[in-house]
XYZ file of C-alpha atoms in Angstrom:
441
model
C 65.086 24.229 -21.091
C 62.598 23.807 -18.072
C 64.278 23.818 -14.871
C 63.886 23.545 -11.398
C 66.069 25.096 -8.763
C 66.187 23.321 -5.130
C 68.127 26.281 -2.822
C 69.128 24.622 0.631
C 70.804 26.370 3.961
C 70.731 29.784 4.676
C 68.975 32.940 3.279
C 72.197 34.180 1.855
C 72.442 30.862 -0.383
C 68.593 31.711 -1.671
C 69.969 35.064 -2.748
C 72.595 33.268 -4.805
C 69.800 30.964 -6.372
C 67.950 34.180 -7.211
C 70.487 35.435 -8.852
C 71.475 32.585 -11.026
C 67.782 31.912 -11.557
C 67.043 35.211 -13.221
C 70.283 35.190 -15.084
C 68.797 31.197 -16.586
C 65.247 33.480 -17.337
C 66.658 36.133 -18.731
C 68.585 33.521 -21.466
C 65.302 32.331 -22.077
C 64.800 29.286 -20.196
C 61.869 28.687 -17.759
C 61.417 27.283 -14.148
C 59.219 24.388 -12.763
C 58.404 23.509 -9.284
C 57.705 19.855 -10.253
C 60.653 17.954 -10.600
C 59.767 15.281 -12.900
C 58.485 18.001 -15.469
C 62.400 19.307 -15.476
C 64.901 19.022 -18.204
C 67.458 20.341 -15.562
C 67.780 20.277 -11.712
C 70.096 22.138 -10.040
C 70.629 22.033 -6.238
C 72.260 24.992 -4.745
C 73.664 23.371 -1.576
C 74.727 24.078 1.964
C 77.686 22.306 3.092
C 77.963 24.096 6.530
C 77.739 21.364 9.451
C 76.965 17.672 9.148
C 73.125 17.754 9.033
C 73.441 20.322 6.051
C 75.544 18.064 4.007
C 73.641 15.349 4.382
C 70.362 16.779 3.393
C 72.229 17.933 0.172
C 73.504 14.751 -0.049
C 69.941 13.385 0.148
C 67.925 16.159 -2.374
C 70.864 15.386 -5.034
C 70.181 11.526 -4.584
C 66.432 12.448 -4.830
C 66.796 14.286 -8.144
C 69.204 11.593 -9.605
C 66.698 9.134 -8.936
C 64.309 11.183 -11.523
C 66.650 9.505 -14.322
C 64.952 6.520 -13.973
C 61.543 8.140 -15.716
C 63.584 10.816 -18.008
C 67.308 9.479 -18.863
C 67.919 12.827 -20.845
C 67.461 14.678 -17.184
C 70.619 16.682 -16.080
C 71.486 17.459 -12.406
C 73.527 20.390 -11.695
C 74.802 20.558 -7.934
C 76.114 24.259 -7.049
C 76.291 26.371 -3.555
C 78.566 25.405 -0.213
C 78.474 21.466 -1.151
C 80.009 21.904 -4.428
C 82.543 24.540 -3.660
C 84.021 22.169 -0.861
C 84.220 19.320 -1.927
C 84.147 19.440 -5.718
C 85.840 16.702 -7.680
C 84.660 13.859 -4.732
C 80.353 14.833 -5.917
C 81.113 13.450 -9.589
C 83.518 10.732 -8.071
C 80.834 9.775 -5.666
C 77.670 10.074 -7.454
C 78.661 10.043 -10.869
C 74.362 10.347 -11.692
C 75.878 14.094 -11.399
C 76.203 16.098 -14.655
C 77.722 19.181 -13.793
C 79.191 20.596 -10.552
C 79.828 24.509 -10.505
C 81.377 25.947 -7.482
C 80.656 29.152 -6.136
C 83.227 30.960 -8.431
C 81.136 29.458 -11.411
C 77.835 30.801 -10.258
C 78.348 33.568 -13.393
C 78.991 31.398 -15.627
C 75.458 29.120 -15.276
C 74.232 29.949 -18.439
C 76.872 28.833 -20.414
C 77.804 25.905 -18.317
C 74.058 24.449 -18.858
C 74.741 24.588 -22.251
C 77.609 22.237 -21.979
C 75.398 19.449 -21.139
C 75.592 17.266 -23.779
C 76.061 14.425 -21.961
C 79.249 13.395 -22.709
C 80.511 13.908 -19.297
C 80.448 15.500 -16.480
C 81.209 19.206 -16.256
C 83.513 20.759 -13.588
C 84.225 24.161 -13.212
C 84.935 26.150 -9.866
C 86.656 29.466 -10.648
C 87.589 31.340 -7.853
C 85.678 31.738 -4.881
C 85.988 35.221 -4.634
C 84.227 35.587 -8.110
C 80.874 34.971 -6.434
C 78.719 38.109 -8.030
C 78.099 39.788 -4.313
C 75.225 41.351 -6.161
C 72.909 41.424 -9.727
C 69.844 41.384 -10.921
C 67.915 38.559 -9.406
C 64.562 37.191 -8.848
C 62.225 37.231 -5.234
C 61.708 33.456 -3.990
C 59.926 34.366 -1.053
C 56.771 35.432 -0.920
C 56.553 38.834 -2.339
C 55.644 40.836 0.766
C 60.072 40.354 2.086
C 63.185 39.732 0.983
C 66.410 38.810 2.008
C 68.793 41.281 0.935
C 72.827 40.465 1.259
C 75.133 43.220 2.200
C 78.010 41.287 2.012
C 80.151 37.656 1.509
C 82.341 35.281 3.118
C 83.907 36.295 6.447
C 87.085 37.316 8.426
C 86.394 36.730 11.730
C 88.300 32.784 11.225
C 86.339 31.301 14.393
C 87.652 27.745 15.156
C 84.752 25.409 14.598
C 83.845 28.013 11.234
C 83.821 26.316 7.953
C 82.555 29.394 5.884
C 85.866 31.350 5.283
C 87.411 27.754 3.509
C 84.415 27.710 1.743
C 83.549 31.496 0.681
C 86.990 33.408 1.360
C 87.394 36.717 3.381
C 84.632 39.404 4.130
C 83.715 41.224 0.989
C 81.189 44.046 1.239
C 78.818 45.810 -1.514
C 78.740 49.053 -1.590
C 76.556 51.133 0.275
C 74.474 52.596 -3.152
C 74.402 49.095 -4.505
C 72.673 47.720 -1.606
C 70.177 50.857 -1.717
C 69.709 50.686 -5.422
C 68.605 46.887 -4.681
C 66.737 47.491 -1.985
C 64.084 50.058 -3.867
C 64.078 47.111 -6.772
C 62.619 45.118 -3.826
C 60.086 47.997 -2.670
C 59.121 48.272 -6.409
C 58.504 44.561 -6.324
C 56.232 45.009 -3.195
C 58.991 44.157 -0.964
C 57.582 45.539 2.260
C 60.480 43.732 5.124
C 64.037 44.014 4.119
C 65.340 41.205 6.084
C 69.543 42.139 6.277
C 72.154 39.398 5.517
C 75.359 38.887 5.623
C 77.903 36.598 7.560
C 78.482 39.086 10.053
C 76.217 42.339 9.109
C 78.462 44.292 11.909
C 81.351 43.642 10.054
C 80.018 45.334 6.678
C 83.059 47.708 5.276
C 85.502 46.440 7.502
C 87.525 45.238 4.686
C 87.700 48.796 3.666
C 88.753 49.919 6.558
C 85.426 50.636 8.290
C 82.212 49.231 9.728
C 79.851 51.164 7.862
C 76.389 49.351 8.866
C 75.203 52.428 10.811
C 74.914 54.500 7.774
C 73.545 51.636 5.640
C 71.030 51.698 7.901
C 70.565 55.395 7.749
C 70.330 54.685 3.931
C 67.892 51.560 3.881
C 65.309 53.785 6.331
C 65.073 56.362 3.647
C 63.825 53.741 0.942
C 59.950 54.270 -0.160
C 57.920 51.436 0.261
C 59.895 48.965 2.757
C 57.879 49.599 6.205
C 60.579 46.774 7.992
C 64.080 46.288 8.123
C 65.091 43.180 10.288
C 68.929 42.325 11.108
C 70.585 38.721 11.347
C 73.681 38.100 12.140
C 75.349 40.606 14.860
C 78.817 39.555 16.707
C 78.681 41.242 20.012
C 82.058 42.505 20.086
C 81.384 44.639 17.060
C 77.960 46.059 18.294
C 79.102 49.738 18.998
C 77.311 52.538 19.722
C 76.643 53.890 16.819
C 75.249 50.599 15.666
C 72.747 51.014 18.609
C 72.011 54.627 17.844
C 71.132 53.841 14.209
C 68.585 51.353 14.986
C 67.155 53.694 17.623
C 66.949 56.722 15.249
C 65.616 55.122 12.076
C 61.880 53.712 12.442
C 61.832 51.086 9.987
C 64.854 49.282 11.854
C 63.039 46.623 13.609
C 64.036 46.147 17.704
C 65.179 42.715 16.841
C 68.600 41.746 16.635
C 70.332 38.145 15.606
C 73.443 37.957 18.431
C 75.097 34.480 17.689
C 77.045 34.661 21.201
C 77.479 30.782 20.974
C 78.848 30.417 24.560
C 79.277 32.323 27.566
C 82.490 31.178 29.130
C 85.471 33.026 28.391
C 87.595 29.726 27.980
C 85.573 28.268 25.585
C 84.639 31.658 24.069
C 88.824 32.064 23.565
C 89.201 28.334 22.312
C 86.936 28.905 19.762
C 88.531 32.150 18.563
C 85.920 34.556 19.317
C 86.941 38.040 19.799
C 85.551 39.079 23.292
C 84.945 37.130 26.210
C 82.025 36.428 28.660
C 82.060 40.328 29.996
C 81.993 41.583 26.062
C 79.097 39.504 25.716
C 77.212 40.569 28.584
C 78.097 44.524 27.894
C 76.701 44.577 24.245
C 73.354 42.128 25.170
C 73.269 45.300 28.414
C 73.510 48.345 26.328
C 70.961 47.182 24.008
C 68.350 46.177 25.979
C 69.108 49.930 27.695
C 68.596 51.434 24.373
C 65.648 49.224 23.169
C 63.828 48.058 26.402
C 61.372 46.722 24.071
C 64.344 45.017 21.633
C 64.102 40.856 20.888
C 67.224 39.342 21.320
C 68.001 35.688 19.686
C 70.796 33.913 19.600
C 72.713 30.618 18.626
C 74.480 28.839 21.354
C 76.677 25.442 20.584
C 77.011 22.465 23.084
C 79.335 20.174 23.680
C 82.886 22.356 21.859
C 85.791 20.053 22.545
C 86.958 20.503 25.962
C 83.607 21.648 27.808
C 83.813 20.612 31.097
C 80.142 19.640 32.916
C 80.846 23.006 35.159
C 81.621 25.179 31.773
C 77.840 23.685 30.420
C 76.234 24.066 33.879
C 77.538 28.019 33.712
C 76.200 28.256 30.102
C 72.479 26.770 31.359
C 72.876 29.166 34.092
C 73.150 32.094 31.878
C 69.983 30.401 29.594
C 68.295 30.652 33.203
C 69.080 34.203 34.253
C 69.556 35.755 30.871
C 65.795 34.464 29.285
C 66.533 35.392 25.693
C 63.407 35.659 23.826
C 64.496 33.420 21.294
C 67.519 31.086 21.144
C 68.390 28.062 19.362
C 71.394 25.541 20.388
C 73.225 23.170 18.372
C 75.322 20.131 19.239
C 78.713 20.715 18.587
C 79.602 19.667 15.139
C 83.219 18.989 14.117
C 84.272 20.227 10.477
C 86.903 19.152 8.468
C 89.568 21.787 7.719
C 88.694 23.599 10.500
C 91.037 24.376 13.862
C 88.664 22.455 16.424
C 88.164 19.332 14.333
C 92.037 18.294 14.988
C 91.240 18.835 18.990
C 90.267 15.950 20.867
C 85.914 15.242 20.588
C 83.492 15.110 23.218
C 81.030 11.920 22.465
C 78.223 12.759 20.367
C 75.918 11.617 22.704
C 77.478 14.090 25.167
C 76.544 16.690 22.505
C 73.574 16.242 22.076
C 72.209 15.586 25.153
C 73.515 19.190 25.877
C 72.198 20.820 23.406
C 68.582 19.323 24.328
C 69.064 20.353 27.601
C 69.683 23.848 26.742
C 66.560 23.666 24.551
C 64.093 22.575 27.329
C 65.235 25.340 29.202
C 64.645 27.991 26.574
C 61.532 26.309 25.747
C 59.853 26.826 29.360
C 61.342 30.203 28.963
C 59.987 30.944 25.609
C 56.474 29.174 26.728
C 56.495 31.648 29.474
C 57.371 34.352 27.313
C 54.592 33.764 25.011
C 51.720 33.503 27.497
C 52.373 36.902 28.787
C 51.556 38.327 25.212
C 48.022 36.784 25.701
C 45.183 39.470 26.240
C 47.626 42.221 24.413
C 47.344 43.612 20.842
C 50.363 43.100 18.651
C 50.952 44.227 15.099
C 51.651 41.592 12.412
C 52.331 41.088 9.288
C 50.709 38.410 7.157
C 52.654 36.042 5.297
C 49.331 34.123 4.073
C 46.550 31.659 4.420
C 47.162 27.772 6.176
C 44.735 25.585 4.326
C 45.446 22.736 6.994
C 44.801 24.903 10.480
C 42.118 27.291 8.495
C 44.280 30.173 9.918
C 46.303 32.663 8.735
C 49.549 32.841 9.594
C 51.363 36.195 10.607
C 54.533 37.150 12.430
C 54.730 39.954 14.942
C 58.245 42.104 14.749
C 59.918 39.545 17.143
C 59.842 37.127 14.519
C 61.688 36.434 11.540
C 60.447 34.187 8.621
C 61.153 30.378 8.934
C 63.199 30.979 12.063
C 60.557 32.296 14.686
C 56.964 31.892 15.787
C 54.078 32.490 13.977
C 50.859 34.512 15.225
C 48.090 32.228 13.786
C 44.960 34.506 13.094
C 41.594 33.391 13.007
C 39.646 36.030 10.527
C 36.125 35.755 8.976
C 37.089 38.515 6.299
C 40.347 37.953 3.910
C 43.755 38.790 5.167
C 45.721 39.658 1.931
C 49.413 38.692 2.787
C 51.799 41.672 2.963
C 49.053 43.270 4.721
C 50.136 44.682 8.037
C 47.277 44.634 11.065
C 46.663 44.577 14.688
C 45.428 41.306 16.262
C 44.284 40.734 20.374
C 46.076 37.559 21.407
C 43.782 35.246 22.706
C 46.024 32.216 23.750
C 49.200 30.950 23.150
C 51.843 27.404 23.581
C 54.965 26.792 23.418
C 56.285 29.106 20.567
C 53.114 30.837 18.805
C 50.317 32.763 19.354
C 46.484 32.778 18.262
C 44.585 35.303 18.233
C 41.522 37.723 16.047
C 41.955 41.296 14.255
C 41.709 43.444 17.031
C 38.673 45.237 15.593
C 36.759 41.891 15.456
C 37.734 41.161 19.294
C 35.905 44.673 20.041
């Protein structure tokens, strides 16, 4: 059959597309990127916050509608989506022909070939059958690739969805990871961009954080020239953490620190495990180790029971702290979860917060930005804009689809995966512009 795969939400839900999408290839089927050439579509959902379910919601309603031109089409809804909320997809839109939670993800193969139209299939396993690695295909351009070190999560924050949906922490194993990691470099993989719900959590659940030998590992693998982390809880950035990125060359100064608030009430009500002073010693001893380190990180607005004084501290810290990139969300309640049964703030509360902290970090960021202009910074190119006539590259402070871009305005070809030093010329809000530094000469 001809199929095409839709992967929403994070980077760790892309690696399970890739791996069910080489598992379909590898049984002989083949892939399309237009829809209404398809014999099956499958959507590999995120069912995370609000916004994430609806735009599932909205791509399965898209690809139902493709029944109108081909009535033997099947839709196939896996990922976050389907895991939590199963038997109400069919129930609700019964256009749906199959609905494989995460524990099913193994089982694609044979579950495609139980479309015969007859009804809808069903099957969900158990989550904690997700494959937490396999053979699998690279989505994103060839040049990175997100590589997950581990699933699910422990850390039970209140407002946290993803431990109902994908159970406890479960790492890989150190020479799994590696072994997948030079598959990657073999591919041309030249960024190893490092996944996982919380990456400083990897081998707690046997006993020990073991990312700072991972690390250790990962730098020793021909071929990859970056290694970018996401995903770091402060309380669990120790030392040794800090001394492996220091020590190993192809560990990017970058780190992903969701510290989503900075008052100790609010960080205790939503079951974080340090406080405002944890928070401000880990974000301290790396920027002592790594003067030179980016810092992001994910703040939320408007948690049930913020007082205007708890926000005002929390733009304060925005103010003083000037990370050099941040995002902030409006508080969004889940079902299931520990903060959705407290009482709400109004939404319009929420997200007038959350825009607030954005305009901050946006002057911030703005500010940031124009003090890179007249510098040379290294980049790497992810490829050629056919709509600005530049091409578009990323310096080591940014991460794909997340961050800036450096747009780069070249008279010769800039292959992407190609790695080269550009003179910033001007900047705006979030991105730069510049030439190849030897063409500025």
């Amino acid at each position: 059959m001809n199929l095409a795969m839709i992967s929403l939400g994070c980077p760790k839900n892309q690696v399970d597309a890739d791996v069910m999408c080489h598992a379909l290839l590898e049984r002989g089927h083949t892939t399309t990127a237009d829809l209404s050439e398809a014999d099956v579509i499958i959507i590999n959902t995120c069912g995370f916050i609000e916004s994430a379910k609806q735009e599932a919601i909205d791509n399965i309603l898209e690809a139902c509608s493709y029944k109108e031109q081909n009535p033997e089409l099947k839709i196939v809804v896996t990922g976050c989506l389907a895991q939590r909320y199963q038997h109400e997809i069919v129930k609700e839109i019964p256009e749906v022909d199959a609905v494989v939670g995460l524990g099913s993800n193994a089982a694609i193969c044979s579950i495609l070939e139980r479309l015969t139209g007859t009804g809808p299939v069903e099957s969900y396993g158990v989550k904690e059958s997700l494959p937490l690695g396999g053979a699998r295909v690279i989505s994103t351009p060839r040049h990175y690739a997100y590589i997950k070190i581990a699933e699910g999560c422990s850390n039970r924050c209140s407002y946290c969805a993803i431990p109902l949906i994908r159970g406890p922490l479960r790492s890989r194993t150190i020479p799994d990871i590696v072994a997948e990691a030079r598959f990657l470099a073999g591919e041309g993989v030249k960024e190893l961009i490092v996944v996982a719900q919380d990456v400083t959590a990897f081998g707690m659940d046997r006993g020990k954080a073991e990312l700072a030998p991972l690390l250790d590992a990962l730098n020793a693998v021909d071929g990859i020239e970056w290694i970018r982390l996401l995903y770091a809880y402060p309380e669990r950035i120790t030392g040794e953490v800090i001394d492996a990125m220091v020590r190993n060359e192809k560990v990017l100064h970058y780190l992903d620190v969701p510290i989503q608030h900075i008052d100790s009430d609010i960080l205790r009500a939503m079951n974080r495990r340090g406080d405002r002073e944890t928070v401000l010693n880990a974000l301290g001893r790396l920027r002592a180790a790594m003067p030179d380190i980016t810092l992001r990180t994910t703040l939320i607005a408007g948690y049930p029971g913020e007082t205007e004084a708890q926000f005002e501290a929390l733009c304060n810290f925005v103010r003083a702290y000037r990370f050099d990139r941040l995002g902030c969300f409006a508080y969004s309640e889940e079902e299931g979860t520990p903060a959705a049964l407290l009482p709400q703030l109004p939404t319009e509360v929420r997200e007038q917060r959350a825009g607030t902290v954005m305009r901050i970090q946006a002057d911030i960021m703005a500010e940031k930005q124009a003090g890179k202009v007249g510098k040379t910074v290294r980049v790497l190119c992810d490829g050629w804009d056919e709509e600005s006539g530049l091409y578009l590259c990323r310096t080591a402070s940014d991460a794909p689809e997340i961050d800036a871009v450096c747009c780069v305005r070249s008279e010769a070809p800039i292959e992407p995966g190609t790695f080269l030093d550009v003179q910033i010329e001007e900047s705006d809000v979030y991105d730069l512009y510049g030439v190849p530094a030897e063409a500025a000469m």
